[in-house]
């Protein structure tokens, strides 16, 4: 790859990342509202011994977080410590974790060298399922892990 093409791709990546970061910053709560029902379904599947009381976003210390409140629905013993049913646990994680994947993946799609500009929108659309998969592997698993760590 020649130097000019490499520089063009790098500059395109930076511009795309800045624009996408601004869009995410501007519309993060609307995007979270779209993802929360999917996260709830996944967490219900991952955590059969918990009842999800709430899963929402909120602002904590000037940052948006995804917060999960759940209640243990079955008796559990972990490392010789008993946890009776009815124990409530609250955990959260920064929502910003969710936005790293789309910003990076879509910026790479737009900046990828050797692909004509008229084909790049198709590349971005093709990446959508993979971005969703990355989202499903991130926030719900982080919340589940925090829930299990709490016990």
JSON list of C-alpha atoms in Angstrom, two decimals, residues 71-147:
[
{"chain": "A", "resi": 71, "resn": "UNK", "atom": "CA", "xyz": [-33.21, -10.65, 43.44]},
{"chain": "A", "resi": 72, "resn": "UNK", "atom": "CA", "xyz": [-31.93, -14.14, 44.11]},
{"chain": "A", "resi": 73, "resn": "UNK", "atom": "CA", "xyz": [-34.80, -16.60, 43.58]},
{"chain": "A", "resi": 74, "resn": "UNK", "atom": "CA", "xyz": [-33.12, -19.77, 44.81]},
{"chain": "A", "resi": 75, "resn": "UNK", "atom": "CA", "xyz": [-30.90, -20.73, 47.70]},
{"chain": "A", "resi": 76, "resn": "UNK", "atom": "CA", "xyz": [-27.21, -20.79, 46.75]},
{"chain": "A", "resi": 77, "resn": "UNK", "atom": "CA", "xyz": [-24.03, -21.81, 48.54]},
{"chain": "A", "resi": 78, "resn": "UNK", "atom": "CA", "xyz": [-20.82, -20.32, 47.20]},
{"chain": "A", "resi": 79, "resn": "UNK", "atom": "CA", "xyz": [-17.49, -21.10, 48.87]},
{"chain": "A", "resi": 80, "resn": "UNK", "atom": "CA", "xyz": [-19.22, -22.29, 52.06]},
{"chain": "A", "resi": 81, "resn": "UNK", "atom": "CA", "xyz": [-21.32, -19.14, 52.33]},
{"chain": "A", "resi": 82, "resn": "UNK", "atom": "CA", "xyz": [-25.09, -19.41, 52.08]},
{"chain": "A", "resi": 83, "resn": "UNK", "atom": "CA", "xyz": [-27.21, -16.92, 50.17]},
{"chain": "A", "resi": 84, "resn": "UNK", "atom": "CA", "xyz": [-30.94, -17.30, 50.84]},
{"chain": "A", "resi": 85, "resn": "UNK", "atom": "CA", "xyz": [-33.65, -16.43, 48.38]},
{"chain": "A", "resi": 86, "resn": "UNK", "atom": "CA", "xyz": [-34.71, -12.82, 48.41]},
{"chain": "A", "resi": 87, "resn": "UNK", "atom": "CA", "xyz": [-31.22, -11.31, 48.49]},
{"chain": "A", "resi": 88, "resn": "UNK", "atom": "CA", "xyz": [-31.23, -8.17, 46.30]},
{"chain": "A", "resi": 89, "resn": "UNK", "atom": "CA", "xyz": [-28.14, -7.13, 44.41]},
{"chain": "A", "resi": 90, "resn": "UNK", "atom": "CA", "xyz": [-27.52, -3.89, 42.53]},
{"chain": "A", "resi": 91, "resn": "UNK", "atom": "CA", "xyz": [-24.68, -3.54, 40.02]},
{"chain": "A", "resi": 92, "resn": "UNK", "atom": "CA", "xyz": [-23.84, -1.15, 37.22]},
{"chain": "A", "resi": 93, "resn": "UNK", "atom": "CA", "xyz": [-21.32, -0.58, 34.46]},
{"chain": "A", "resi": 94, "resn": "UNK", "atom": "CA", "xyz": [-20.41, 2.41, 32.36]},
{"chain": "A", "resi": 95, "resn": "UNK", "atom": "CA", "xyz": [-22.53, 2.71, 29.24]},
{"chain": "A", "resi": 96, "resn": "UNK", "atom": "CA", "xyz": [-19.47, 4.04, 27.42]},
{"chain": "A", "resi": 97, "resn": "UNK", "atom": "CA", "xyz": [-18.20, 0.45, 27.25]},
{"chain": "A", "resi": 98, "resn": "UNK", "atom": "CA", "xyz": [-21.05, -0.28, 24.85]},
{"chain": "A", "resi": 99, "resn": "UNK", "atom": "CA", "xyz": [-20.01, 2.41, 22.39]},
{"chain": "A", "resi": 100, "resn": "UNK", "atom": "CA", "xyz": [-16.43, 1.34, 21.79]},
{"chain": "A", "resi": 101, "resn": "UNK", "atom": "CA", "xyz": [-17.46, -1.49, 19.47]},
{"chain": "A", "resi": 102, "resn": "UNK", "atom": "CA", "xyz": [-19.65, 0.44, 17.02]},
{"chain": "A", "resi": 103, "resn": "UNK", "atom": "CA", "xyz": [-17.26, 3.38, 16.87]},
{"chain": "A", "resi": 104, "resn": "UNK", "atom": "CA", "xyz": [-14.27, 1.17, 16.10]},
{"chain": "A", "resi": 105, "resn": "UNK", "atom": "CA", "xyz": [-16.00, -1.27, 13.76]},
{"chain": "A", "resi": 106, "resn": "UNK", "atom": "CA", "xyz": [-17.90, 1.33, 11.73]},
{"chain": "A", "resi": 107, "resn": "UNK", "atom": "CA", "xyz": [-14.86, 3.61, 11.55]},
{"chain": "A", "resi": 108, "resn": "UNK", "atom": "CA", "xyz": [-12.81, 0.70, 10.23]},
{"chain": "A", "resi": 109, "resn": "UNK", "atom": "CA", "xyz": [-15.51, -0.09, 7.66]},
{"chain": "A", "resi": 110, "resn": "UNK", "atom": "CA", "xyz": [-15.52, 3.48, 6.39]},
{"chain": "A", "resi": 111, "resn": "UNK", "atom": "CA", "xyz": [-11.72, 3.78, 6.35]},
{"chain": "A", "resi": 112, "resn": "UNK", "atom": "CA", "xyz": [-10.86, 0.35, 4.96]},
{"chain": "A", "resi": 113, "resn": "UNK", "atom": "CA", "xyz": [-8.59, 0.81, 1.96]},
{"chain": "A", "resi": 114, "resn": "UNK", "atom": "CA", "xyz": [-9.26, -0.81, -1.39]},
{"chain": "A", "resi": 115, "resn": "UNK", "atom": "CA", "xyz": [-13.05, -0.63, -1.15]},
{"chain": "A", "resi": 116, "resn": "UNK", "atom": "CA", "xyz": [-14.87, 1.86, -3.34]},
{"chain": "A", "resi": 117, "resn": "UNK", "atom": "CA", "xyz": [-16.78, 4.60, -1.50]},
{"chain": "A", "resi": 118, "resn": "UNK", "atom": "CA", "xyz": [-20.06, 3.52, -3.09]},
{"chain": "A", "resi": 119, "resn": "UNK", "atom": "CA", "xyz": [-19.64, 0.04, -1.51]},
{"chain": "A", "resi": 120, "resn": "UNK", "atom": "CA", "xyz": [-18.80, 1.26, 2.01]},
{"chain": "A", "resi": 121, "resn": "UNK", "atom": "CA", "xyz": [-22.45, 1.74, 3.10]},
{"chain": "A", "resi": 122, "resn": "UNK", "atom": "CA", "xyz": [-23.02, -1.94, 2.27]},
{"chain": "A", "resi": 123, "resn": "UNK", "atom": "CA", "xyz": [-19.95, -2.82, 4.33]},
{"chain": "A", "resi": 124, "resn": "UNK", "atom": "CA", "xyz": [-21.35, -0.86, 7.29]},
{"chain": "A", "resi": 125, "resn": "UNK", "atom": "CA", "xyz": [-24.71, -2.65, 6.95]},
{"chain": "A", "resi": 126, "resn": "UNK", "atom": "CA", "xyz": [-22.90, -5.99, 6.79]},
{"chain": "A", "resi": 127, "resn": "UNK", "atom": "CA", "xyz": [-21.11, -5.09, 10.03]},
{"chain": "A", "resi": 128, "resn": "UNK", "atom": "CA", "xyz": [-24.36, -4.40, 11.94]},
{"chain": "A", "resi": 129, "resn": "UNK", "atom": "CA", "xyz": [-24.94, -8.00, 13.12]},
{"chain": "A", "resi": 130, "resn": "UNK", "atom": "CA", "xyz": [-21.34, -8.21, 14.32]},
{"chain": "A", "resi": 131, "resn": "UNK", "atom": "CA", "xyz": [-21.69, -4.95, 16.24]},
{"chain": "A", "resi": 132, "resn": "UNK", "atom": "CA", "xyz": [-24.85, -6.30, 17.87]},
{"chain": "A", "resi": 133, "resn": "UNK", "atom": "CA", "xyz": [-23.01, -9.50, 18.75]},
{"chain": "A", "resi": 134, "resn": "UNK", "atom": "CA", "xyz": [-20.21, -7.47, 20.33]},
{"chain": "A", "resi": 135, "resn": "UNK", "atom": "CA", "xyz": [-22.80, -5.54, 22.35]},
{"chain": "A", "resi": 136, "resn": "UNK", "atom": "CA", "xyz": [-24.38, -8.78, 23.54]},
{"chain": "A", "resi": 137, "resn": "UNK", "atom": "CA", "xyz": [-20.97, -10.07, 24.60]},
{"chain": "A", "resi": 138, "resn": "UNK", "atom": "CA", "xyz": [-20.12, -6.93, 26.53]},
{"chain": "A", "resi": 139, "resn": "UNK", "atom": "CA", "xyz": [-22.64, -5.15, 28.75]},
{"chain": "A", "resi": 140, "resn": "UNK", "atom": "CA", "xyz": [-24.83, -8.14, 29.75]},
{"chain": "A", "resi": 141, "resn": "UNK", "atom": "CA", "xyz": [-21.81, -10.30, 30.50]},
{"chain": "A", "resi": 142, "resn": "UNK", "atom": "CA", "xyz": [-20.19, -7.52, 32.51]},
{"chain": "A", "resi": 143, "resn": "UNK", "atom": "CA", "xyz": [-23.37, -7.11, 34.56]},
{"chain": "A", "resi": 144, "resn": "UNK", "atom": "CA", "xyz": [-23.70, -10.86, 35.03]},
{"chain": "A", "resi": 145, "resn": "UNK", "atom": "CA", "xyz": [-20.08, -11.11, 36.13]},
{"chain": "A", "resi": 146, "resn": "UNK", "atom": "CA", "xyz": [-20.52, -8.22, 38.58]},
{"chain": "A", "resi": 147, "resn": "UNK", "atom": "CA", "xyz": [-23.64, -9.94, 39.95]}
]
